[in-house]
Coordinates of C-alpha atoms in Angstrom, one line a residue:
X1 CA -20.9 -14.9 26.3
X2 CA -20.6 -12.0 23.9
X3 CA -19.6 -8.5 25.1
X4 CA -19.8 -5.4 22.9
X5 CA -16.3 -4.2 22.0
X6 CA -15.8 -0.4 21.8
X7 CA -12.2 0.0 21.0
X8 CA -10.3 1.1 17.8
X9 CA -9.6 -2.5 16.9
X10 CA -10.6 -3.3 13.3
X11 CA -9.6 -5.9 10.8
X12 CA -6.1 -7.0 11.4
X13 CA -3.4 -7.5 10.2
X14 CA -3.3 -4.9 7.5
X15 CA -0.7 -4.6 4.7
X16 CA 1.5 -1.5 5.0
X17 CA 2.2 0.2 1.7
X18 CA 3.8 3.5 0.5
X19 CA 1.4 5.4 -1.7
X20 CA 3.0 8.0 -4.0
X21 CA 1.3 10.8 -5.9
X22 CA 2.4 13.6 -8.1
X23 CA 0.8 17.1 -8.6
X24 CA 2.4 20.1 -10.3
X25 CA 5.8 18.2 -10.4
X26 CA 5.8 17.7 -6.7
X27 CA 6.0 14.2 -5.5
X28 CA 4.7 12.9 -2.2
X29 CA 4.6 9.6 -0.3
X30 CA 2.3 8.6 2.5
X31 CA 2.1 5.4 4.5
X32 CA -1.2 3.6 4.2
X33 CA -2.3 0.5 6.1
X34 CA -6.0 0.7 5.1
X35 CA -5.7 -0.8 1.6
X36 CA -7.0 -3.9 -0.1
X37 CA -8.1 -5.8 -3.1
X38 CA -11.5 -4.9 -4.3
X39 CA -11.8 -7.0 -7.5
X40 CA -9.6 -9.5 -9.3
X41 CA -11.1 -9.4 -12.9
X42 CA -10.7 -6.6 -13.8
X43 CA -8.2 -5.7 -11.0
X44 CA -9.3 -3.0 -8.6
X45 CA -7.7 -1.9 -5.3
X46 CA -8.8 0.4 -2.5
X47 CA -7.0 2.8 -0.2
X48 CA -8.6 4.9 2.6
X49 CA -7.2 8.3 3.3
X50 CA -8.1 10.9 5.9
X51 CA -8.8 14.2 4.1
X52 CA -6.4 16.0 6.5
X53 CA -3.5 14.1 4.8
X54 CA -1.5 16.1 2.3
X55 CA -1.8 13.2 -0.3
X56 CA -5.5 13.3 -0.1
X57 CA -5.9 16.4 -2.3
X58 CA -3.1 15.4 -4.6
X59 CA -4.8 12.0 -5.4
X60 CA -8.2 13.5 -5.5
X61 CA -7.1 16.1 -8.2
X62 CA -4.9 13.8 -10.3
X63 CA -6.9 10.6 -9.9
X64 CA -3.6 8.7 -9.9
X65 CA -1.4 7.0 -7.4
X66 CA 1.1 4.2 -7.1
X67 CA 1.1 1.6 -4.4
X68 CA 4.7 0.8 -3.6
X69 CA 5.1 -2.3 -1.5
X70 CA 8.1 -1.8 0.9
X71 CA 10.0 -4.6 2.6
X72 CA 10.7 -4.9 6.3
X73 CA 14.1 -3.3 5.9
X74 CA 12.4 0.0 5.0
X75 CA 10.4 0.1 8.3
X76 CA 12.0 3.2 9.7
X77 CA 11.3 5.1 6.5
X78 CA 7.8 3.7 6.2
X79 CA 7.0 4.9 9.8
X80 CA 8.5 8.3 9.0
X81 CA 6.3 8.7 5.9
X82 CA 3.2 8.0 8.0
X83 CA 4.2 10.3 10.9
X84 CA 5.1 13.5 9.0
X85 CA 3.1 15.6 6.5
X86 CA 4.2 16.3 2.9
X87 CA 2.9 19.8 3.7
X88 CA 5.9 20.2 6.1
X89 CA 8.7 18.0 4.7
X90 CA 9.9 16.5 1.4
X91 CA 9.7 12.9 2.4
X92 CA 11.5 11.7 -0.7
X93 CA 14.4 13.9 0.3
X94 CA 14.3 13.1 4.1
X95 CA 14.1 9.3 3.4
X96 CA 16.7 9.4 0.7
X97 CA 14.2 7.7 -1.7
X98 CA 15.1 7.4 -5.3
X99 CA 12.3 7.6 -7.8
X100 CA 11.3 6.5 -11.2
X101 CA 8.5 8.4 -13.0
X102 CA 6.3 6.4 -15.4
X103 CA 3.4 8.4 -17.1
X104 CA 3.0 10.7 -14.0
X105 CA 3.1 7.7 -11.6
X106 CA 5.9 7.9 -9.0
X107 CA 7.7 4.6 -8.1
X108 CA 10.0 4.4 -5.1
X109 CA 13.1 2.5 -6.4
X110 CA 13.8 1.0 -2.9
X111 CA 10.6 -1.0 -3.1
X112 CA 10.2 -4.2 -5.0
X113 CA 6.6 -4.2 -6.3
X114 CA 4.5 -1.4 -7.8
X115 CA 0.8 -1.1 -8.6
X116 CA -0.1 1.9 -10.9
X117 CA -3.7 3.0 -10.2
X118 CA -6.3 5.3 -11.7
X119 CA -9.0 6.4 -9.3
X120 CA -12.6 5.7 -10.6
X121 CA -14.6 6.3 -7.4
X122 CA -14.2 8.3 -4.2
X123 CA -16.6 7.7 -1.4
X124 CA -16.8 9.8 1.8
X125 CA -17.2 7.4 4.6
X126 CA -16.7 9.8 7.5
X127 CA -13.2 10.1 9.0
X128 CA -11.8 8.7 5.7
X129 CA -12.5 8.7 2.0
X130 CA -12.4 5.4 0.2
X131 CA -10.5 5.6 -3.2
X132 CA -11.4 2.8 -5.5
X133 CA -8.9 2.5 -8.3
X134 CA -8.4 0.4 -11.4
X135 CA -5.0 -1.3 -11.7
X136 CA -3.3 0.1 -14.8
X137 CA 0.0 -1.7 -14.7
X138 CA 2.1 -3.7 -12.2
X139 CA 5.9 -3.9 -12.0
X140 CA 8.3 -6.0 -10.0
X141 CA 11.9 -5.2 -9.3
X142 CA 14.2 -8.2 -8.9
X143 CA 17.9 -8.7 -9.1
X144 CA 17.6 -11.7 -11.3
X145 CA 15.3 -12.2 -14.3
X146 CA 11.9 -12.6 -12.9
X147 CA 10.5 -16.1 -13.3
X148 CA 6.7 -16.5 -12.9
X149 CA 7.4 -19.7 -10.9
X150 CA 9.0 -17.6 -8.1
X151 CA 6.4 -16.8 -5.5
X152 CA 6.2 -13.0 -5.1
X153 CA 5.8 -13.3 -1.3
X154 CA 9.4 -14.8 -1.2
X155 CA 10.7 -11.6 -2.9
X156 CA 8.7 -8.9 -1.1
X157 CA 9.2 -9.5 2.6
X158 CA 6.3 -7.1 3.3
X159 CA 5.3 -5.1 6.4
X160 CA 2.1 -5.9 8.3
X161 CA 0.4 -3.5 10.6
X162 CA -1.4 -4.9 13.6
X163 CA -2.5 -1.7 15.4
X164 CA -0.4 -0.1 16.8
X165 CA 2.6 -2.3 15.9
X166 CA 4.4 -3.3 12.7
X167 CA 5.3 -6.9 12.0
X168 CA 7.3 -8.9 9.6
X169 CA 5.2 -11.4 7.6
X170 CA 6.5 -14.9 8.3
X171 CA 6.1 -17.0 5.2
X172 CA 5.5 -20.4 6.7
X173 CA 2.8 -21.9 4.4
X174 CA -0.2 -23.4 6.3
X175 CA -2.6 -24.2 3.4
X176 CA -3.5 -23.8 -0.2
X177 CA -6.6 -22.1 -1.5
X178 CA -9.2 -24.6 -2.4
X179 CA -7.4 -27.5 -0.9
X180 CA -8.6 -27.2 2.7
X181 CA -12.3 -27.6 1.8
X182 CA -11.6 -31.1 0.6
X183 CA -10.4 -32.0 4.1
X184 CA -13.3 -30.5 6.1
X185 CA -15.8 -33.0 7.3

């Protein structure tokens, strides 16, 4: 039996990222859980932002943002950045984040992976606007020299949002893309 479901439940789990933007030499950071891959060749990503968010106008005006992927050890700061407005507080200062500026993109040094993005499309979907952005560059921060054979998941230790809770992503491998179809009868 199917029953219509009328709750806030959407697709889960969602990656949790810190999106940074810069306008008039002011830097802001916002926690976003509504993000995803839109295309792999060329690379495009999406973020959805409520227009009431302080970062909304900054990104809309500059057409630039950086996706910073935080690890689970930054959870308190990630939650703070999603709970307070850049209109009221300097979240970089309050969270004691260090930053690196690359061509007007702001990177949070405490994160491990960075995706620099240029917005190409903005679509009003109702409560949120969908920003579709082309990936310009990607950077990884690692203590040792990065080796392409190292799986990025083993370095990141990302945060997952399963409404309304945050989770650690357990990295037990259960399958490999393209392999499981050979075993389906």
